[in-house]
mmCIF file of C-alpha atoms in Angstrom:
data_model
loop_
_atom_site.group_PDB
_atom_site.id
_atom_site.type_symbol
_atom_site.label_atom_id
_atom_site.label_comp_id
_atom_site.label_asym_id
_atom_site.label_seq_id
_atom_site.Cartn_x
_atom_site.Cartn_y
_atom_site.Cartn_z
ATOM 1 C CA MET A 1 -22.904 37.120 -16.770
ATOM 2 C CA LEU A 2 -20.762 35.491 -14.095
ATOM 3 C CA VAL A 3 -17.155 36.363 -14.047
ATOM 4 C CA VAL A 4 -14.665 34.654 -11.723
ATOM 5 C CA LEU A 5 -11.208 36.099 -11.304
ATOM 6 C CA LEU A 6 -8.963 33.109 -11.683
ATOM 7 C CA VAL A 7 -5.927 34.364 -10.047
ATOM 8 C CA ARG A 8 -3.111 32.167 -11.208
ATOM 9 C CA CYS A 9 -0.092 34.383 -10.600
ATOM 10 C CA ALA A 10 -0.379 35.118 -14.294
ATOM 11 C CA ARG A 11 1.569 37.719 -16.259
ATOM 12 C CA ALA A 12 -0.292 40.906 -17.563
ATOM 13 C CA PRO A 13 -3.185 40.229 -19.851
ATOM 14 C CA THR A 14 -2.935 40.198 -23.620
ATOM 15 C CA GLU A 15 -5.079 43.195 -24.697
ATOM 16 C CA PRO A 16 -7.253 42.908 -27.690
ATOM 17 C CA GLN A 17 -6.220 45.187 -30.615
ATOM 18 C CA SER A 18 -8.008 46.335 -33.672
ATOM 19 C CA GLU A 19 -6.032 44.352 -36.163
ATOM 20 C CA THR A 20 -6.872 40.906 -34.237
ATOM 21 C CA ALA A 21 -9.815 38.941 -33.530
ATOM 22 C CA THR A 22 -11.159 38.910 -29.935
ATOM 23 C CA LEU A 23 -11.994 35.830 -27.994
ATOM 24 C CA SER A 24 -14.152 35.571 -24.893
ATOM 25 C CA LEU A 25 -13.349 32.287 -23.170
ATOM 26 C CA THR A 26 -16.081 30.731 -20.962
ATOM 27 C CA ASP A 27 -16.353 27.290 -19.108
ATOM 28 C CA GLU A 28 -18.954 25.323 -20.925
ATOM 29 C CA MET A 29 -20.733 23.758 -18.033
ATOM 30 C CA SER A 30 -20.843 26.649 -15.359
ATOM 31 C CA GLY A 31 -20.783 29.630 -17.860
ATOM 32 C CA VAL A 32 -17.955 31.250 -15.860
ATOM 33 C CA ARG A 33 -15.884 33.680 -17.822
ATOM 34 C CA LEU A 34 -12.121 32.574 -17.572
ATOM 35 C CA ALA A 35 -10.463 35.791 -16.423
ATOM 36 C CA ASN A 36 -6.794 36.194 -15.839
ATOM 37 C CA VAL A 37 -6.054 32.753 -17.319
ATOM 38 C CA GLU A 38 -2.856 31.803 -19.085
ATOM 39 C CA LEU A 39 -3.178 30.156 -22.392
ATOM 40 C CA ARG A 40 -1.523 29.315 -25.794
ATOM 41 C CA LEU A 41 -2.572 30.670 -29.162
ATOM 42 C CA ASN A 42 -0.808 28.786 -31.983
ATOM 43 C CA GLY A 43 1.808 28.044 -29.268
ATOM 44 C CA ARG A 44 2.326 31.610 -28.264
ATOM 45 C CA ARG A 45 1.715 32.420 -24.528
ATOM 46 C CA ALA A 46 -1.050 34.897 -23.747
ATOM 47 C CA THR A 47 -3.322 35.768 -20.766
ATOM 48 C CA THR A 48 -6.939 36.730 -20.622
ATOM 49 C CA ASP A 49 -8.095 40.057 -19.163
ATOM 50 C CA SER A 50 -10.413 40.645 -16.201
ATOM 51 C CA LEU A 51 -13.426 39.854 -18.497
ATOM 52 C CA GLY A 52 -11.997 36.515 -19.908
ATOM 53 C CA ARG A 53 -11.012 38.297 -23.273
ATOM 54 C CA VAL A 54 -7.905 37.723 -25.298
ATOM 55 C CA GLY A 55 -6.683 39.300 -28.616
ATOM 56 C CA VAL A 56 -5.571 36.944 -31.509
ATOM 57 C CA GLU A 57 -3.170 37.871 -34.199
ATOM 58 C CA LEU A 58 -4.384 36.268 -37.350
ATOM 59 C CA ASP A 59 -1.313 35.258 -39.018
ATOM 60 C CA SER A 60 -2.553 31.785 -40.126
ATOM 61 C CA SER A 61 -5.722 30.186 -41.394
ATOM 62 C CA SER A 62 -6.578 28.462 -38.052
ATOM 63 C CA THR A 63 -6.018 29.418 -34.419
ATOM 64 C CA LEU A 64 -5.257 26.706 -32.035
ATOM 65 C CA VAL A 65 -6.568 27.655 -28.573
ATOM 66 C CA GLU A 66 -5.029 25.691 -25.591
ATOM 67 C CA VAL A 67 -6.141 26.426 -21.916
ATOM 68 C CA PHE A 68 -4.990 23.977 -19.201
ATOM 69 C CA PRO A 69 -6.896 21.910 -18.283
ATOM 70 C CA TYR A 70 -9.467 22.189 -21.170
ATOM 71 C CA LYS A 71 -9.552 20.223 -24.450
ATOM 72 C CA PRO A 72 -7.852 22.404 -27.070
ATOM 73 C CA VAL A 73 -10.058 23.869 -29.891
ATOM 74 C CA ALA A 74 -9.060 25.032 -33.364
ATOM 75 C CA LEU A 75 -10.957 27.949 -34.787
ATOM 76 C CA ALA A 76 -10.945 29.766 -38.079
ATOM 77 C CA LEU A 77 -11.363 33.522 -37.357
ATOM 78 C CA ARG A 78 -12.026 36.570 -39.257
ATOM 79 C CA ARG A 79 -10.107 39.848 -38.819
ATOM 80 C CA GLY A 80 -12.036 42.068 -36.193
ATOM 81 C CA GLU A 81 -14.411 39.282 -35.166
ATOM 82 C CA GLN A 82 -15.509 38.973 -31.725
ATOM 83 C CA ARG A 83 -16.377 35.452 -30.663
ATOM 84 C CA GLU A 84 -17.322 33.592 -27.358
ATOM 85 C CA VAL A 85 -15.687 30.363 -27.017
ATOM 86 C CA ARG A 86 -17.072 27.794 -24.541
ATOM 87 C CA LEU A 87 -14.467 25.501 -23.513
ATOM 88 C CA VAL A 88 -14.990 21.938 -22.453
ATOM 89 C CA LEU A 89 -13.158 20.067 -19.819
ATOM 90 C CA PRO A 90 -12.007 16.342 -20.239
ATOM 91 C CA ALA A 91 -14.793 13.861 -19.208
ATOM 92 C CA SER A 92 -13.352 13.115 -15.819
ATOM 93 C CA LEU A 93 -13.069 16.683 -14.802
ATOM 94 C CA ARG A 94 -16.488 17.514 -16.043
ATOM 95 C CA ARG A 95 -17.852 14.776 -13.748
ATOM 96 C CA TYR A 96 -15.986 16.436 -10.921
ATOM 97 C CA GLU A 97 -17.212 19.878 -11.805
ATOM 98 C CA ARG A 98 -20.702 18.723 -11.989
ATOM 99 C CA MET A 99 -20.568 17.080 -8.614
ATOM 100 C CA LEU A 100 -19.257 20.332 -6.946
ATOM 101 C CA LEU A 101 -21.782 22.420 -8.858
ATOM 102 C CA THR A 102 -24.542 20.188 -7.566
ATOM 103 C CA ALA A 103 -23.325 20.434 -3.939
ATOM 104 C CA LYS A 104 -23.209 24.363 -4.293
ATOM 105 C CA ARG A 105 -26.765 24.338 -5.562
ATOM 106 C CA GLN A 106 -27.723 22.381 -2.506
ATOM 107 C CA GLY A 107 -26.311 24.946 -0.272
ATOM 108 C CA TYR A 108 -23.169 23.234 0.810
ATOM 109 C CA ILE A 109 -20.066 25.239 1.800
ATOM 110 C CA LEU A 110 -16.932 23.726 0.141
ATOM 111 C CA LEU A 111 -13.875 24.173 2.160
ATOM 112 C CA GLY A 112 -10.488 22.812 3.156
ATOM 113 C CA VAL A 113 -9.407 21.032 6.181
ATOM 114 C CA TYR A 114 -7.749 23.981 8.065
ATOM 115 C CA ASN A 115 -10.549 26.377 6.987
ATOM 116 C CA TRP A 116 -13.046 24.010 8.454
ATOM 117 C CA TRP A 117 -11.053 23.427 11.657
ATOM 118 C CA THR A 118 -10.911 27.118 12.430
ATOM 119 C CA ARG A 119 -14.674 27.588 11.706
ATOM 120 C CA ARG A 120 -16.026 24.295 12.794
ATOM 121 C CA GLU A 121 -18.163 25.800 15.795
ATOM 122 C CA GLU A 122 -19.595 28.556 13.496
ATOM 123 C CA LEU A 123 -20.488 25.869 10.804
ATOM 124 C CA ALA A 124 -21.858 23.468 13.314
ATOM 125 C CA GLY A 125 -25.510 24.076 11.999
ATOM 126 C CA SER A 126 -24.424 24.395 8.304
ATOM 127 C CA ARG A 127 -24.165 22.041 5.402
ATOM 128 C CA PHE A 128 -20.552 21.667 4.364
ATOM 129 C CA ILE A 129 -18.181 19.483 2.500
ATOM 130 C CA ILE A 130 -14.406 19.317 3.757
ATOM 131 C CA LEU A 131 -12.495 18.687 0.639
ATOM 132 C CA ARG A 132 -9.249 16.777 1.030
ATOM 133 C CA HIS A 133 -6.749 15.692 -1.812
ATOM 134 C CA ASP A 134 -3.898 13.315 -1.228
ATOM 135 C CA VAL A 135 -1.473 14.010 -4.053
ATOM 136 C CA ASP A 136 -0.054 10.507 -4.093
ATOM 137 C CA TYR A 137 1.112 10.206 -7.677
ATOM 138 C CA ASP A 138 -0.103 12.918 -10.089
ATOM 139 C CA PRO A 139 0.751 16.526 -9.361
ATOM 140 C CA GLU A 140 -0.373 17.579 -12.971
ATOM 141 C CA THR A 141 -3.960 16.409 -12.208
ATOM 142 C CA ALA A 142 -3.798 18.073 -8.777
ATOM 143 C CA LYS A 143 -3.439 21.220 -10.642
ATOM 144 C CA ALA A 144 -6.385 20.659 -12.800
ATOM 145 C CA ILE A 145 -8.598 19.773 -9.760
ATOM 146 C CA ALA A 146 -7.391 23.004 -8.009
ATOM 147 C CA PHE A 147 -8.390 24.888 -11.222
ATOM 148 C CA VAL A 148 -11.943 23.300 -11.466
ATOM 149 C CA GLU A 149 -12.516 24.083 -7.804
ATOM 150 C CA GLN A 150 -11.367 27.708 -8.041
ATOM 151 C CA LEU A 151 -13.651 28.059 -10.986
ATOM 152 C CA VAL A 152 -16.880 26.866 -8.993
ATOM 153 C CA GLY A 153 -15.769 28.767 -5.873
ATOM 154 C CA ALA A 154 -14.627 25.862 -3.743
ATOM 155 C CA HIS A 155 -11.722 25.711 -1.425
ATOM 156 C CA SER A 156 -9.862 22.612 -0.572
ATOM 157 C CA THR A 157 -6.528 21.129 0.877
ATOM 158 C CA PHE A 158 -3.884 19.327 -1.043
ATOM 159 C CA TYR A 159 -1.352 17.039 0.698
ATOM 160 C CA PHE A 160 1.832 16.368 -1.234
ATOM 161 C CA ARG A 161 4.324 13.559 -0.868
ATOM 162 C CA TRP A 162 7.957 14.386 -1.338
ATOM 163 C CA VAL A 163 7.867 12.679 -4.643
ATOM 164 C CA THR A 164 4.948 14.794 -5.982
ATOM 165 C CA GLU A 165 5.866 18.095 -4.056
ATOM 166 C CA THR A 166 7.121 20.297 -7.105
ATOM 167 C CA ARG A 167 7.274 23.951 -6.933
ATOM 168 C CA GLU A 168 5.196 24.529 -9.971
ATOM 169 C CA ALA A 169 2.282 22.320 -8.643
ATOM 170 C CA VAL A 170 2.540 23.861 -5.058
ATOM 171 C CA ASP A 171 2.607 27.331 -6.495
ATOM 172 C CA PHE A 172 -0.223 26.710 -8.674
ATOM 173 C CA VAL A 173 -2.552 25.153 -6.056
ATOM 174 C CA LYS A 174 -1.753 28.100 -3.539
ATOM 175 C CA CYS A 175 -2.312 30.716 -6.338
ATOM 176 C CA ALA A 176 -5.694 29.114 -6.854
ATOM 177 C CA GLY A 177 -6.490 29.906 -3.228
ATOM 178 C CA HIS A 178 -6.120 26.461 -1.683
ATOM 179 C CA GLU A 179 -4.263 25.067 1.259
ATOM 180 C CA VAL A 180 -1.216 22.711 0.974
ATOM 181 C CA GLY A 181 0.203 20.369 3.542
ATOM 182 C CA LEU A 182 2.621 17.335 3.759
ATOM 183 C CA HIS A 183 1.555 13.945 2.918
ATOM 184 C CA TYR A 184 3.854 12.179 5.323
ATOM 185 C CA GLU A 185 5.067 8.704 5.044
ATOM 186 C CA THR A 186 7.863 8.800 7.613
ATOM 187 C CA LEU A 187 7.538 5.638 9.370
ATOM 188 C CA ALA A 188 7.113 3.634 6.087
ATOM 189 C CA LEU A 189 10.301 5.161 4.528
ATOM 190 C CA TYR A 190 12.199 4.657 7.884
ATOM 191 C CA CYS A 191 11.111 0.924 7.955
ATOM 192 C CA GLU A 192 12.119 0.434 4.295
ATOM 193 C CA ALA A 193 15.563 2.090 4.850
ATOM 194 C CA HIS A 194 16.210 -0.077 7.971
ATOM 195 C CA ASP A 195 14.705 -3.391 6.613
ATOM 196 C CA ILE A 196 11.889 -3.595 9.149
ATOM 197 C CA THR A 197 9.290 -6.054 7.921
ATOM 198 C CA ARG A 198 7.529 -7.109 11.262
ATOM 199 C CA PRO A 199 5.363 -5.087 13.594
ATOM 200 C CA GLU A 200 7.269 -6.133 16.672
ATOM 201 C CA GLN A 201 10.282 -4.531 15.244
ATOM 202 C CA VAL A 202 8.462 -1.161 15.430
ATOM 203 C CA THR A 203 9.709 -0.491 18.935
ATOM 204 C CA ASP A 204 9.082 2.622 20.913
ATOM 205 C CA GLY A 205 12.539 3.682 20.155
ATOM 206 C CA VAL A 206 11.680 3.581 16.397
ATOM 207 C CA LEU A 207 8.601 5.568 16.891
ATOM 208 C CA ALA A 208 10.379 8.141 18.941
ATOM 209 C CA ARG A 209 13.006 8.502 16.141
ATOM 210 C CA CYS A 210 10.251 8.781 13.445
ATOM 211 C CA ARG A 211 8.512 11.443 15.304
ATOM 212 C CA THR A 212 11.638 13.501 15.389
ATOM 213 C CA LEU A 213 12.079 12.857 11.742
ATOM 214 C CA LEU A 214 8.493 13.901 11.013
ATOM 215 C CA LYS A 215 9.025 17.307 12.851
ATOM 216 C CA GLN A 216 12.039 17.842 10.681
ATOM 217 C CA GLU A 217 10.206 16.974 7.538
ATOM 218 C CA ILE A 218 7.461 19.432 8.417
ATOM 219 C CA ALA A 219 9.873 22.080 8.846
ATOM 220 C CA ARG A 220 11.606 21.288 5.623
ATOM 221 C CA PHE A 221 8.259 21.370 3.739
ATOM 222 C CA GLU A 222 7.487 24.733 5.000
ATOM 223 C CA GLU A 223 10.783 25.887 3.946
ATOM 224 C CA ALA A 224 9.705 24.883 0.359
ATOM 225 C CA ALA A 225 6.001 25.619 0.432
ATOM 226 C CA GLY A 226 5.491 28.342 3.100
ATOM 227 C CA ASP A 227 3.603 28.011 6.312
ATOM 228 C CA ILE A 228 1.398 25.001 6.721
ATOM 229 C CA HIS A 229 -1.265 24.281 9.292
ATOM 230 C CA SER A 230 -2.276 20.610 8.625
ATOM 231 C CA ILE A 231 -0.767 17.219 7.527
ATOM 232 C CA ALA A 232 -2.098 13.953 6.465
ATOM 233 C CA SER A 233 -0.572 10.443 6.475
ATOM 234 C CA HIS A 234 0.120 8.334 3.265
ATOM 235 C CA GLY A 235 -0.712 4.677 3.321
ATOM 236 C CA ALA A 236 2.300 3.073 1.680
ATOM 237 C CA ALA A 237 2.986 -0.625 0.964
ATOM 238 C CA ARG A 238 5.255 -1.019 4.075
ATOM 239 C CA ASN A 239 2.415 0.272 6.251
ATOM 240 C CA ARG A 240 0.174 -2.445 4.811
ATOM 241 C CA LEU A 241 2.844 -5.096 5.303
ATOM 242 C CA LEU A 242 3.332 -4.042 8.969
ATOM 243 C CA GLY A 243 -0.242 -3.301 9.835
ATOM 244 C CA ILE A 244 0.907 0.079 11.274
ATOM 245 C CA PRO A 245 -0.211 3.331 9.640
ATOM 246 C CA ASN A 246 2.212 6.341 9.479
ATOM 247 C CA ALA A 247 -0.660 8.263 11.570
ATOM 248 C CA VAL A 248 0.662 6.350 14.633
ATOM 249 C CA LEU A 249 3.241 8.956 14.883
ATOM 250 C CA THR A 250 0.795 11.751 15.761
ATOM 251 C CA ARG A 251 -1.827 9.731 17.549
ATOM 252 C CA GLY A 252 -2.211 11.026 21.122
ATOM 253 C CA GLN A 253 0.568 13.399 20.551
ATOM 254 C CA ASN A 254 0.472 17.283 20.955
ATOM 255 C CA LEU A 255 0.425 18.478 17.411
ATOM 256 C CA GLU A 256 1.727 21.828 18.190
ATOM 257 C CA ALA A 257 5.050 20.213 18.835
ATOM 258 C CA PHE A 258 5.056 19.271 15.263
ATOM 259 C CA GLY A 259 4.306 22.709 14.095
ATOM 260 C CA VAL A 260 0.920 22.055 12.815
ATOM 261 C CA GLU A 261 -2.785 22.209 14.251
ATOM 262 C CA VAL A 262 -4.540 19.270 12.341
ATOM 263 C CA ASP A 263 -3.814 15.789 11.133
ATOM 264 C CA ALA A 264 -6.429 15.266 8.605
ATOM 265 C CA SER A 265 -5.943 11.510 8.959
ATOM 266 C CA MET A 266 -7.365 11.603 12.441
ATOM 267 C CA LEU A 267 -10.532 13.063 11.347
ATOM 268 C CA GLU A 268 -11.428 9.839 9.748
ATOM 269 C CA TRP A 269 -11.594 8.128 13.166
ATOM 270 C CA HIS A 270 -13.226 10.875 14.992
ATOM 271 C CA LEU A 271 -16.258 11.823 12.885
ATOM 272 C CA ASN A 272 -18.777 11.809 15.592
ATOM 273 C CA GLN A 273 -16.629 13.613 17.953
ATOM 274 C CA GLU A 274 -15.993 16.440 15.331
ATOM 275 C CA GLY A 275 -19.701 16.553 14.273
ATOM 276 C CA ILE A 276 -19.062 15.040 10.852
ATOM 277 C CA ASP A 277 -21.946 12.724 9.483
ATOM 278 C CA ILE A 278 -19.898 10.796 6.947
ATOM 279 C CA PHE A 279 -16.486 10.221 5.505
ATOM 280 C CA THR A 280 -16.276 9.311 1.658
ATOM 281 C CA ALA A 281 -13.108 8.535 -0.213
ATOM 282 C CA ASP A 282 -12.287 7.454 -3.671
ATOM 283 C CA SER A 283 -10.028 4.404 -4.461
ATOM 284 C CA GLY A 284 -9.169 3.516 -7.974
ATOM 285 C CA ASP A 285 -12.166 4.225 -10.260
ATOM 286 C CA ARG A 286 -14.517 3.461 -7.409
ATOM 287 C CA TRP A 287 -15.661 5.055 -4.007
ATOM 288 C CA THR A 288 -15.174 3.231 -0.604
ATOM 289 C CA ARG A 289 -18.779 2.594 0.704
ATOM 290 C CA VAL A 290 -20.643 5.694 -0.517
ATOM 291 C CA SER A 291 -19.691 8.142 -3.276
ATOM 292 C CA LEU A 292 -19.809 11.869 -2.622
ATOM 293 C CA SER A 293 -22.697 12.070 -5.167
ATOM 294 C CA GLN A 294 -24.484 9.431 -3.138
ATOM 295 C CA ALA A 295 -23.988 11.209 0.142
ATOM 296 C CA LEU A 296 -25.487 14.246 -1.465
ATOM 297 C CA GLN A 297 -28.469 12.349 -2.678
ATOM 298 C CA LYS A 298 -28.945 10.774 0.740
ATOM 299 C CA GLY A 299 -28.899 14.225 2.373
ATOM 300 C CA PHE A 300 -26.037 14.040 4.709
ATOM 301 C CA GLU A 301 -25.347 17.695 6.024
ATOM 302 C CA ARG A 302 -21.684 17.429 7.071
ATOM 303 C CA ILE A 303 -19.498 15.479 4.771
ATOM 304 C CA TYR A 304 -15.658 14.964 4.940
ATOM 305 C CA THR A 305 -14.460 13.669 1.358
ATOM 306 C CA LEU A 306 -11.032 12.420 0.102
ATOM 307 C CA VAL A 307 -10.320 12.805 -3.501
ATOM 308 C CA HIS A 308 -7.069 11.450 -4.957
ATOM 309 C CA PRO A 309 -6.363 13.668 -8.159
ATOM 310 C CA CYS A 310 -4.744 10.648 -9.925
ATOM 311 C CA TRP A 311 -8.144 8.831 -10.144
ATOM 312 C CA TRP A 312 -9.528 11.766 -12.089
ATOM 313 C CA ARG A 313 -6.781 12.084 -14.542
ATOM 314 C CA PRO A 314 -8.183 12.638 -18.103
ATOM 315 C CA ARG A 315 -7.532 9.427 -20.290
ATOM 316 C CA MET A 316 -6.302 11.698 -23.039
ATOM 317 C CA TRP A 317 -3.427 12.745 -20.832
ATOM 318 C CA GLY A 318 -1.999 9.328 -20.483
ATOM 319 C CA ARG A 319 -0.639 7.489 -17.522
ATOM 320 C CA PHE A 320 0.522 9.877 -14.582
ATOM 321 C CA ALA A 321 4.359 10.120 -14.614
ATOM 322 C CA VAL A 322 5.174 9.925 -10.883
ATOM 323 C CA TYR A 323 4.690 6.392 -9.417
ATOM 324 C CA ARG A 324 5.776 5.010 -6.148
ATOM 325 C CA PRO A 325 3.784 2.334 -3.972
#
């Protein structure tokens, strides 16, 4: 039996008692027991123990079990019954879990940007996938992706914009063992605020001012989220209008002056230099050029992939709430 301790900064487990039924919760696809996971039983909060078990008070004919991000399930239980419940993820998250499990079976190490950066010489002869998530619009699905990755033993990096950086989402991701960083859009926001619409208006003075602002943003993000080691630029509508990416602010600069070691956006442009075979990214409901699954099928050894949580949002959850172009 495989048991993964899903450390979610949860409260003490709800211990099974003799006058209750006992549930053992398991992920349907991987067979992993859901240990130390918060849930709701008929609306009441509870937590599984280190073996994925939880006691249920039988005060109604049916028990509704709700575990984020799984589909809820209604059970008719008998007093003293012990039952294993295999929880099923929504379809999009199942596809993501299956893709990660396939990579694990093929011997890939799944790690985040900074983790790879500090181990890149050690990993030069290994199969690995650098997992990056730009949280453009949907912190709720970012939490779900973080959960699924923790479930299968993957690590990744989540980059939050200011409009998606919520304490709940950041804490959840960090408690799941992942890295967080700033998804900066400093130049775009500055140009919007100052009605800059033509590339020739982006002068050296504007870039210098925005670099100062970015340093301040990184310091402010660390005050909210704790120490960070990497950042990634966001592609906003104003960047597309100007034809100038936010990443121009760090290109050719000493990143230590910004208080970080890696700009994940730069890795896209220096794959060969960094010993990476291919970069894959999702866009809408499609992948640009090659999907991660196709990269695995083609046998690429060293993969850098960008997954936007919003494009994996389960349909049953409705549209994501945070939107800004």
